[in-house]
Short mmCIF file of C-alpha atoms (C1' of nucleotides) in Angstrom, two decimals:
data_model
loop_
_atom_site.label_atom_id
_atom_site.label_comp_id
_atom_site.label_asym_id
_atom_site.label_seq_id
_atom_site.Cartn_x
_atom_site.Cartn_y
_atom_site.Cartn_z
CA MET A 1 26.96 -9.86 -2.01
CA THR A 2 23.64 -11.59 -2.15
CA ALA A 3 23.86 -11.41 -5.92
CA GLY A 4 26.44 -14.17 -5.86
CA GLU A 5 23.99 -16.57 -4.28
CA VAL A 6 21.36 -15.92 -6.89
CA PHE A 7 23.84 -16.22 -9.75
CA ALA A 8 25.16 -19.44 -8.29
CA ARG A 9 21.70 -20.86 -7.74
CA ARG A 10 20.00 -19.87 -10.98
CA GLY A 11 22.87 -19.25 -13.37
CA PHE A 12 23.58 -16.06 -15.24
CA ARG A 13 20.61 -16.25 -17.54
CA ASP A 14 18.01 -17.53 -15.10
CA ALA A 15 18.98 -15.06 -12.41
CA THR A 16 16.83 -11.99 -12.80
CA VAL A 17 17.92 -8.54 -11.81
CA ARG A 18 14.58 -8.11 -10.09
CA GLU A 19 15.08 -11.08 -7.80
CA ILE A 20 18.58 -9.97 -6.92
CA SER A 21 17.59 -6.40 -6.17
CA THR A 22 14.52 -7.26 -4.10
CA LEU A 23 16.44 -9.96 -2.23
CA ALA A 24 19.16 -7.45 -1.51
CA GLY A 25 16.61 -4.90 -0.34
CA ALA A 26 17.70 -2.49 -3.03
CA ASN A 27 15.89 -0.90 -5.89
CA LEU A 28 15.76 -2.37 -9.35
CA ALA A 29 17.49 0.52 -11.06
CA ALA A 30 20.29 0.54 -8.50
CA VAL A 31 21.91 -2.38 -10.24
CA ASN A 32 22.16 -0.58 -13.55
CA TYR A 33 23.28 2.58 -11.82
CA HIS A 34 26.16 0.99 -9.97
CA PHE A 35 27.24 -1.71 -12.40
CA GLY A 36 26.07 -0.44 -15.75
CA ASP A 37 24.20 -3.57 -16.70
CA LYS A 38 23.62 -7.14 -15.64
CA LYS A 39 26.88 -8.37 -17.07
CA GLY A 40 28.74 -5.72 -15.11
CA LEU A 41 27.17 -6.99 -11.93
CA TYR A 42 28.22 -10.51 -12.80
CA SER A 43 31.79 -9.40 -13.39
CA ALA A 44 31.80 -7.63 -10.06
CA VAL A 45 30.56 -10.78 -8.34
CA ILE A 46 33.26 -12.85 -9.99
CA ALA A 47 35.91 -10.33 -9.03
CA CYS A 48 34.62 -10.31 -5.48
CA GLY A 49 34.81 -14.09 -5.39
CA LEU A 50 38.35 -14.04 -6.72
CA THR A 51 39.70 -11.62 -4.15
CA SER A 52 37.70 -12.95 -1.23
CA GLY A 53 39.26 -16.34 -1.81
CA GLU A 54 41.03 -16.69 1.47
CA ALA A 55 44.58 -17.90 1.43
CA PHE A 56 44.62 -21.47 0.32
CA PRO A 57 45.87 -23.87 1.39
CA PRO A 58 45.54 -22.86 5.03
CA ALA A 59 48.33 -22.47 7.51
CA GLU A 60 48.19 -26.07 8.64
CA PHE A 61 50.74 -26.86 5.97
CA ALA A 62 53.96 -27.38 7.76
CA ILE A 63 56.62 -27.28 5.08
CA GLU A 64 58.54 -29.91 6.94
CA ALA A 65 55.76 -32.46 6.94
CA PRO A 66 56.17 -35.51 4.71
CA ALA A 67 54.69 -35.03 1.26
CA GLU A 68 52.10 -37.75 1.84
CA GLU A 69 50.80 -35.86 4.83
CA LYS A 70 50.69 -32.68 2.78
CA LEU A 71 48.53 -34.37 0.19
CA ARG A 72 46.16 -35.63 2.81
CA ALA A 73 45.82 -32.17 4.31
CA TYR A 74 45.43 -30.62 0.89
CA CYS A 75 42.65 -32.98 -0.16
CA ARG A 76 40.82 -32.51 3.09
CA ALA A 77 41.07 -28.72 2.91
CA PHE A 78 40.11 -28.57 -0.75
CA VAL A 79 37.07 -30.80 -0.42
CA ARG A 80 35.99 -28.93 2.65
CA LYS A 81 36.36 -25.63 0.86
CA ILE A 82 34.27 -26.59 -2.14
CA LEU A 83 31.66 -28.60 -0.24
CA ASP A 84 31.20 -26.90 3.08
CA HIS A 85 28.04 -24.90 2.84
CA ARG A 86 28.48 -22.71 5.86
CA LYS A 87 30.24 -19.64 4.58
CA PRO A 88 30.32 -18.85 0.88
CA GLU A 89 28.46 -21.64 -0.74
CA TRP A 90 27.93 -19.76 -3.98
CA HIS A 91 31.63 -19.39 -4.49
CA SER A 92 32.34 -22.91 -5.62
CA LYS A 93 28.96 -23.22 -7.26
CA LEU A 94 29.71 -20.29 -9.48
CA MET A 95 33.03 -21.83 -10.39
CA ALA A 96 31.42 -25.12 -11.25
CA ARG A 97 28.93 -23.27 -13.38
CA GLU A 98 31.63 -21.37 -15.20
CA MET A 99 33.40 -24.64 -15.94
CA ALA A 100 30.45 -26.25 -17.62
CA GLU A 101 29.20 -23.09 -19.26
CA PRO A 102 32.07 -20.65 -19.59
CA THR A 103 31.67 -16.91 -20.00
CA GLU A 104 34.42 -14.35 -20.47
CA ALA A 105 35.07 -14.50 -16.73
CA LEU A 106 36.52 -18.01 -16.91
CA ASP A 107 39.89 -16.92 -18.28
CA GLU A 108 40.56 -14.71 -15.32
CA MET A 109 39.17 -17.32 -12.98
CA VAL A 110 41.58 -19.96 -14.27
CA GLU A 111 44.62 -17.76 -13.91
CA MET A 112 43.79 -16.37 -10.50
CA MET A 113 42.32 -19.38 -8.73
CA ILE A 114 42.63 -22.66 -10.55
CA ARG A 115 46.20 -22.46 -11.80
CA PRO A 116 47.63 -21.63 -8.36
CA HIS A 117 45.78 -24.61 -6.93
CA TRP A 118 47.08 -26.75 -9.72
CA GLU A 119 50.68 -25.66 -9.22
CA ARG A 120 50.45 -26.28 -5.51
CA LEU A 121 49.00 -29.74 -5.89
CA SER A 122 51.37 -30.50 -8.72
CA GLY A 123 54.29 -29.67 -6.46
CA ILE A 124 53.07 -32.06 -3.80
CA VAL A 125 52.56 -34.82 -6.36
CA SER A 126 56.00 -34.26 -7.79
CA GLU A 127 57.44 -34.42 -4.30
CA ILE A 128 55.78 -37.77 -3.69
CA LEU A 129 56.70 -39.27 -7.04
CA GLY A 130 60.28 -38.06 -6.93
CA VAL A 131 62.17 -35.49 -8.91
CA ALA A 132 63.00 -37.90 -11.71
CA THR A 133 59.34 -38.30 -12.67
CA SER A 134 58.28 -37.21 -16.11
CA PRO A 135 56.18 -34.03 -16.17
CA GLU A 136 53.47 -35.85 -18.07
CA LEU A 137 52.98 -38.33 -15.26
CA VAL A 138 52.84 -35.54 -12.71
CA ARG A 139 50.22 -33.76 -14.75
CA VAL A 140 48.12 -36.87 -15.19
CA ALA A 141 48.22 -37.60 -11.48
CA THR A 142 47.37 -34.01 -10.57
CA ARG A 143 44.48 -34.10 -12.97
CA SER A 144 43.18 -37.37 -11.54
CA ILE A 145 43.33 -36.10 -7.98
CA THR A 146 41.62 -32.86 -8.88
CA ALA A 147 38.95 -34.76 -10.77
CA GLN A 148 38.08 -36.88 -7.76
CA MET A 149 37.57 -33.80 -5.64
CA VAL A 150 35.55 -31.59 -7.97
CA PHE A 151 33.42 -34.62 -8.80
CA PHE A 152 31.61 -34.06 -5.53
CA VAL A 153 30.49 -30.68 -6.75
CA HIS A 154 29.79 -31.51 -10.37
CA ALA A 155 27.98 -34.76 -9.83
CA ARG A 156 26.40 -34.15 -6.47
CA PRO A 157 22.80 -34.47 -7.74
CA VAL A 158 23.73 -37.77 -9.34
CA LEU A 159 25.48 -39.07 -6.26
CA GLU A 160 22.51 -38.16 -4.13
CA ARG A 161 20.29 -40.21 -6.40
CA LEU A 162 22.72 -43.10 -6.71
CA PHE A 163 23.15 -43.43 -2.97
CA PRO A 164 20.27 -41.76 -1.20
CA GLY A 165 20.67 -41.22 2.48
CA GLU A 166 24.38 -40.59 2.26
CA PRO A 167 25.21 -37.71 4.57
CA TRP A 168 26.84 -34.53 3.31
CA SER A 169 27.49 -33.17 6.75
CA PRO A 170 30.74 -31.35 7.53
CA ALA A 171 31.93 -34.40 9.42
CA SER A 172 31.50 -36.78 6.51
CA ILE A 173 32.92 -34.23 4.13
CA ASP A 174 36.28 -34.74 5.75
CA GLU A 175 35.85 -38.45 5.20
CA ARG A 176 35.35 -37.81 1.51
CA GLY A 177 38.59 -35.87 1.38
CA ASP A 178 40.40 -38.64 3.17
CA GLU A 179 39.03 -41.19 0.74
CA VAL A 180 40.35 -39.20 -2.20
CA ALA A 181 43.72 -38.87 -0.51
CA ALA A 182 43.87 -42.57 0.28
CA PHE A 183 42.98 -43.63 -3.25
CA SER A 184 45.45 -41.17 -4.75
CA LEU A 185 48.26 -42.06 -2.40
CA ALA A 186 47.73 -45.70 -3.25
CA ALA A 187 48.07 -44.85 -6.93
CA LEU A 188 51.13 -42.67 -6.43
CA ASP A 189 52.77 -45.40 -4.38
CA THR A 190 52.58 -47.83 -7.26
CA LEU A 191 53.48 -45.24 -9.87
CA ARG A 192 56.56 -44.17 -7.98
CA ARG A 193 57.87 -47.71 -8.09
CA SER A 194 56.98 -48.68 -11.62
CA GLY A 195 56.83 -45.67 -13.86
CA GLY A 196 58.81 -43.16 -11.89
CA THR A 197 61.57 -42.74 -14.43
CA ARG A 198 61.44 -43.54 -18.04
CA MET B 1 17.36 -34.39 -33.59
CA THR B 2 18.97 -31.06 -34.02
CA ALA B 3 17.12 -29.93 -30.89
CA GLY B 4 19.49 -31.98 -28.79
CA GLU B 5 22.47 -30.00 -30.02
CA VAL B 6 20.88 -26.70 -29.16
CA PHE B 7 19.76 -27.88 -25.74
CA ALA B 8 23.24 -29.24 -25.08
CA ARG B 9 24.94 -26.08 -26.25
CA ARG B 10 22.72 -23.46 -24.66
CA GLY B 11 20.94 -25.27 -21.86
CA PHE B 12 17.21 -25.63 -21.41
CA ARG B 13 16.52 -22.02 -20.59
CA ASP B 14 18.91 -20.39 -23.04
CA ALA B 15 17.83 -22.60 -25.90
CA THR B 16 15.02 -20.85 -27.74
CA VAL B 17 12.30 -22.64 -29.58
CA ARG B 18 12.84 -20.23 -32.43
CA GLU B 19 16.48 -21.16 -32.88
CA ILE B 20 15.69 -24.85 -32.75
CA SER B 21 12.88 -24.65 -35.27
CA THR B 22 14.72 -22.47 -37.76
CA LEU B 23 17.85 -24.59 -37.42
CA ALA B 24 15.75 -27.66 -38.07
CA GLY B 25 14.14 -26.03 -41.08
CA ALA B 26 10.74 -26.33 -39.48
CA ASN B 27 8.18 -23.78 -38.49
CA LEU B 28 8.01 -22.24 -35.07
CA ALA B 29 4.59 -23.60 -34.23
CA ALA B 30 5.56 -27.12 -35.26
CA VAL B 31 7.29 -27.65 -31.94
CA ASN B 32 4.18 -26.91 -29.94
CA TYR B 33 2.07 -28.92 -32.32
CA HIS B 34 4.12 -32.09 -32.06
CA PHE B 35 5.43 -31.88 -28.49
CA GLY B 36 2.89 -29.74 -26.71
CA ASP B 37 5.36 -27.27 -25.29
CA LYS B 38 9.05 -26.66 -24.85
CA LYS B 39 9.36 -28.99 -21.90
CA GLY B 40 7.73 -31.75 -23.91
CA LEU B 41 10.35 -31.32 -26.59
CA TYR B 42 13.07 -31.53 -23.97
CA SER B 43 11.61 -34.72 -22.55
CA ALA B 44 11.49 -36.20 -26.03
CA VAL B 45 15.12 -35.31 -26.57
CA ILE B 46 16.10 -36.90 -23.27
CA ALA B 47 14.10 -40.02 -24.07
CA CYS B 48 15.73 -40.17 -27.47
CA GLY B 49 19.12 -39.91 -25.86
CA LEU B 50 18.27 -42.65 -23.38
CA THR B 51 17.14 -45.16 -25.96
CA SER B 52 19.71 -44.28 -28.61
CA GLY B 53 22.42 -45.10 -26.09
CA GLU B 54 23.98 -48.01 -27.90
CA ALA B 55 24.83 -51.08 -25.93
CA PHE B 56 27.58 -50.23 -23.56
CA PRO B 57 30.14 -51.46 -22.91
CA PRO B 58 30.75 -52.75 -26.44
CA ALA B 59 31.33 -56.29 -27.50
CA GLU B 60 35.08 -56.14 -27.04
CA PHE B 61 34.57 -57.29 -23.49
CA ALA B 62 35.68 -60.87 -23.43
CA ILE B 63 34.32 -62.26 -20.21
CA GLU B 64 37.42 -64.39 -19.86
CA ALA B 65 39.85 -61.50 -20.01
CA PRO B 66 41.66 -60.57 -16.81
CA ALA B 67 39.86 -57.94 -14.79
CA GLU B 68 42.68 -55.44 -15.23
CA GLU B 69 42.27 -55.68 -18.98
CA LYS B 70 38.53 -55.22 -18.59
CA LEU B 71 39.07 -52.00 -16.68
CA ARG B 72 41.43 -50.69 -19.33
CA ALA B 73 38.91 -51.45 -22.06
CA TYR B 74 36.10 -49.95 -20.04
CA CYS B 75 37.93 -46.69 -19.38
CA ARG B 76 38.94 -46.38 -22.99
CA ALA B 77 35.41 -47.05 -24.23
CA PHE B 78 33.80 -44.75 -21.69
CA VAL B 79 36.10 -41.81 -22.33
CA ARG B 80 35.71 -42.29 -26.04
CA LYS B 81 31.97 -42.37 -25.71
CA ILE B 82 31.69 -39.16 -23.74
CA LEU B 83 34.43 -37.26 -25.58
CA ASP B 84 34.29 -38.36 -29.16
CA HIS B 85 32.57 -35.61 -31.06
CA ARG B 86 31.82 -37.46 -34.23
CA LYS B 87 28.43 -38.95 -33.59
CA PRO B 88 26.22 -37.58 -30.84
CA GLU B 89 28.24 -34.94 -29.12
CA TRP B 90 25.21 -33.39 -27.47
CA HIS B 91 24.45 -36.63 -25.70
CA SER B 92 27.11 -36.38 -23.05
CA LYS B 93 26.86 -32.63 -22.91
CA LEU B 94 23.21 -32.87 -22.01
CA MET B 95 24.03 -35.37 -19.31
CA ALA B 96 26.73 -33.14 -17.89
CA ARG B 97 24.27 -30.29 -17.89
CA GLU B 98 21.65 -32.33 -16.11
CA MET B 99 24.19 -33.24 -13.47
CA ALA B 100 25.11 -29.68 -12.61
CA GLU B 101 21.60 -28.30 -13.05
CA PRO B 102 19.11 -31.11 -12.65
CA THR B 103 15.57 -31.08 -14.01
CA GLU B 104 12.93 -33.75 -13.54
CA ALA B 105 14.63 -35.76 -16.26
CA LEU B 106 17.64 -36.56 -14.11
CA ASP B 107 15.92 -39.25 -12.05
CA GLU B 108 15.11 -41.32 -15.09
CA MET B 109 18.54 -40.59 -16.50
CA VAL B 110 20.28 -41.94 -13.42
CA GLU B 111 18.30 -45.14 -13.34
CA MET B 112 18.51 -45.89 -17.05
CA MET B 113 22.04 -44.85 -17.88
CA ILE B 114 24.24 -43.98 -14.96
CA ARG B 115 23.38 -46.76 -12.53
CA PRO B 116 24.01 -49.53 -15.09
CA HIS B 117 27.38 -48.00 -15.84
CA TRP B 118 28.11 -47.80 -12.17
CA GLU B 119 27.17 -51.42 -11.53
CA ARG B 120 29.27 -52.59 -14.42
CA LEU B 121 32.33 -50.65 -13.34
CA SER B 122 31.74 -51.61 -9.74
CA GLY B 123 31.79 -55.25 -10.72
CA ILE B 124 35.13 -54.89 -12.45
CA VAL B 125 36.59 -53.03 -9.49
CA SER B 126 35.34 -55.68 -7.11
CA GLU B 127 36.87 -58.33 -9.32
CA ILE B 128 40.24 -56.62 -9.17
CA LEU B 129 40.18 -55.93 -5.46
CA GLY B 130 38.97 -59.39 -4.55
CA VAL B 131 35.73 -60.67 -3.17
CA ALA B 132 36.72 -60.02 0.42
CA THR B 133 36.85 -56.26 -0.14
CA SER B 134 34.47 -54.08 1.81
CA PRO B 135 31.64 -52.57 -0.24
CA GLU B 136 32.65 -49.12 0.92
CA LEU B 137 36.08 -49.43 -0.61
CA VAL B 138 34.60 -50.69 -3.86
CA ARG B 139 32.27 -47.75 -3.96
CA VAL B 140 34.99 -45.24 -3.25
CA ALA B 141 37.19 -46.70 -5.96
CA THR B 142 34.36 -46.77 -8.46
CA ARG B 143 33.57 -43.18 -7.65
CA SER B 144 37.17 -42.12 -8.08
CA ILE B 145 37.49 -43.82 -11.44
CA THR B 146 34.25 -42.36 -12.69
CA ALA B 147 35.30 -38.93 -11.50
CA GLN B 148 38.51 -39.03 -13.48
CA MET B 149 36.61 -39.83 -16.65
CA VAL B 150 33.74 -37.37 -16.45
CA PHE B 151 36.23 -34.71 -15.45
CA PHE B 152 37.14 -34.41 -19.10
CA VAL B 153 33.61 -33.36 -19.89
CA HIS B 154 32.91 -31.20 -16.88
CA ALA B 155 36.17 -29.32 -16.79
CA ARG B 156 37.06 -29.30 -20.44
CA PRO B 157 36.98 -25.50 -20.77
CA VAL B 158 39.28 -25.25 -17.78
CA LEU B 159 41.68 -27.89 -19.07
CA GLU B 160 41.85 -26.16 -22.42
CA ARG B 161 42.88 -22.96 -20.68
CA LEU B 162 45.27 -24.64 -18.27
CA PHE B 163 47.09 -26.48 -21.02
CA PRO B 164 46.42 -24.79 -24.34
CA GLY B 165 47.45 -26.66 -27.41
CA GLU B 166 46.64 -30.03 -25.94
CA PRO B 167 44.94 -32.08 -28.62
CA TRP B 168 41.47 -33.51 -28.16
CA SER B 169 41.66 -35.62 -31.25
CA PRO B 170 40.16 -39.12 -31.27
CA ALA B 171 43.68 -40.55 -31.13
CA SER B 172 44.65 -38.69 -27.95
CA ILE B 173 41.27 -39.39 -26.43
CA ASP B 174 42.26 -43.02 -26.18
CA GLU B 175 45.42 -41.90 -24.42
CA ARG B 176 43.33 -40.07 -21.86
CA GLY B 177 41.37 -43.23 -21.19
CA ASP B 178 44.56 -45.20 -20.82
CA GLU B 179 45.92 -42.65 -18.38
CA VAL B 180 42.84 -42.97 -16.21
CA ALA B 181 43.09 -46.74 -16.32
CA ALA B 182 46.78 -46.69 -15.46
CA PHE B 183 46.30 -44.36 -12.50
CA SER B 184 43.34 -46.33 -11.22
CA LEU B 185 45.00 -49.69 -11.64
CA ALA B 186 47.97 -48.38 -9.72
CA ALA B 187 45.67 -47.37 -6.90
CA LEU B 188 43.76 -50.64 -6.92
CA ASP B 189 47.02 -52.56 -6.85
CA THR B 190 48.04 -50.92 -3.59
CA LEU B 191 44.55 -51.07 -2.12
CA ARG B 192 44.24 -54.76 -2.83
CA ARG B 193 47.33 -55.43 -0.78
CA SER B 194 46.80 -53.12 2.13
CA GLY B 195 43.12 -52.52 2.70
CA GLY B 196 41.58 -55.43 0.89
CA THR B 197 40.03 -57.01 3.93
CA ARG B 198 39.16 -55.38 7.18
"C1'" DA C 1 20.03 27.70 4.85
"C1'" DA C 2 21.11 27.24 -0.18
"C1'" DT C 3 23.23 24.66 -3.80
"C1'" DC C 4 24.84 21.08 -6.48
"C1'" DG C 5 26.46 16.47 -7.46
"C1'" DT C 6 25.17 11.82 -6.04
"C1'" DT C 7 22.05 8.22 -5.04
"C1'" DT C 8 17.38 6.14 -4.78
"C1'" DG C 9 12.53 5.38 -6.33
"C1'" DA C 10 8.48 4.05 -9.17
"C1'" DA C 11 6.97 3.69 -13.52
"C1'" DA C 12 7.37 3.10 -18.29
"C1'" DC C 13 9.81 1.25 -22.52
"C1'" DA C 14 11.67 -2.01 -25.80
"C1'" DT C 15 12.69 -6.58 -26.69
"C1'" DC C 16 12.52 -11.29 -26.62
"C1'" DC C 17 10.37 -15.63 -25.49
"C1'" DG C 18 6.75 -19.39 -25.32
"C1'" DT C 19 2.41 -20.10 -26.83
"C1'" DT C 20 -1.88 -19.62 -29.45
"C1'" DT C 21 -4.67 -18.72 -33.40
"C1'" DG C 22 -6.72 -19.09 -37.76
"C1'" DA C 23 -5.91 -19.60 -42.46
"C1'" DT C 24 -3.54 -22.44 -45.89
"C1'" DT C 25 -1.47 -26.42 -47.88
"C1'" DC C 26 -0.60 -31.29 -48.21
"C1'" DG C 27 -1.62 -36.31 -48.46
"C1'" DC C 28 -4.73 -39.58 -48.99
"C1'" DC C 29 -9.01 -42.31 -49.78
"C1'" DG C 30 -13.42 -42.67 -52.04
"C1'" DC D 1 -12.20 -34.75 -58.92
"C1'" DG D 2 -13.85 -33.72 -54.15
"C1'" DG D 3 -13.62 -33.87 -49.48
"C1'" DC D 4 -11.34 -34.31 -45.03
"C1'" DG D 5 -8.07 -34.82 -41.42
"C1'" DA D 6 -3.29 -33.80 -40.50
"C1'" DA D 7 0.46 -30.85 -40.88
"C1'" DT D 8 2.48 -26.26 -41.83
"C1'" DC D 9 2.75 -21.42 -41.98
"C1'" DA D 10 2.72 -16.35 -40.84
"C1'" DA D 11 1.09 -13.38 -37.59
"C1'" DA D 12 -0.19 -11.95 -33.23
"C1'" DC D 13 -0.82 -12.31 -27.99
"C1'" DG D 14 0.55 -12.23 -23.15
"C1'" DG D 15 4.13 -12.29 -20.07
"C1'" DA D 16 8.68 -11.60 -18.34
"C1'" DT D 17 13.15 -9.37 -18.44
"C1'" DG D 18 16.91 -5.89 -19.05
"C1'" DT D 19 17.16 -1.24 -19.48
"C1'" DT D 20 15.89 3.66 -19.42
"C1'" DT D 21 13.75 7.77 -17.69
"C1'" DC D 22 12.89 11.36 -14.82
"C1'" DA D 23 11.49 13.07 -10.55
"C1'" DA D 24 12.37 12.89 -5.53
"C1'" DA D 25 15.50 12.32 -1.53
"C1'" DC D 26 20.00 12.72 0.25
"C1'" DG D 27 24.57 14.75 1.86
"C1'" DA D 28 28.32 17.32 1.96
"C1'" DT D 29 30.24 21.97 1.12
"C1'" DT D 30 29.93 26.93 1.42
#
DNA sequence: AATCGTTTGAAACATCCGTTTGATTCGCCG
DNA sequence: CGGCGAATCAAACGGATGTTTCAAACGATT
């Protein structure tokens, strides 16, 4: 769908049906014929994005690997998924847009994409911190790790202005994921010792 | 300015001059008379937000306090500033919007608001990690801490759906800031030992 | 080949938005 | 009071957008 790119780039309101249809090589009325109206097209795009979300995390997750290694792999894969601009760039952009400016599609989005991610990451965190850790601490840590990663998407224009010249190439994207993992593992290491049980 | 609220709530495009003027009790043409056009009004709102930004961080920063305590106070103050909805809620919302969907106003915004914050926080982080720490590590840590805090603004709709019933009252807002500080201090504690110098 | 339901096409329609206009009112100084 | 610039108001203009319309092209079935 080329409509996804336009929606991701311009937002729901700024995206015009005319631009989408001409960019897709289709007629203007085709949109209303197939999807009813503009909102129907948007819902279809969201649904497409939800189902096309390839299995995540990828197969590189050996269940027998130490939890720390799992977290590193998870961070790297997650950051790469939301930052790599090769395949479906609009996917994560649309999600970021929905977060800041939610429509009715956000509810479904949370349940089908975000909550599974959260549960997965939460499991890894709990594994690192130990089973005796309070659920609140696990949730706080999961939230902090997630925040560091989505920050690259949400604040990218700011980061580009704060540190111009910083590369956003696929190679350095992996570095960003590793940095998040390193910072988070450092935090979890201390938390496991001090506040593990209460 | 009631225009700021509308711009923050609807975004630049979705905000209509009609809604702003009627909500402000003024006439429609008054906007164009005083500000030239819609973009002029937006610039005025941004400028207002930039100058009305009260001195931050507040006076509670005793320069003789230990750096860890400074970070705690900073996180608490920052989260309170961007989340507390009593005074100028639209302020942070507008900033979050500019981040995800930048206009020409973002450049000025970064230099006048965000970079000072960054330098301040960066100084505290450097103080905690020690002078021998590499600038890259300081920057990564500063970025991670900032990410955790602005996450509350950027992903608030998602968090509300992930964990419904969670309070966002001023009292629990301070808890959120403390959680960020605790997680970050835990990370810095480990990083200071292991990767402090290289 | 004829027919009928489905899809595409260009143009028009209705609505909303930002902006302009011209008349009117207000505030003030002489 | 009278005059004058500034501010306000209702109304209208031009443009853009989502949607509709209706005719033309298509494709499978008989």
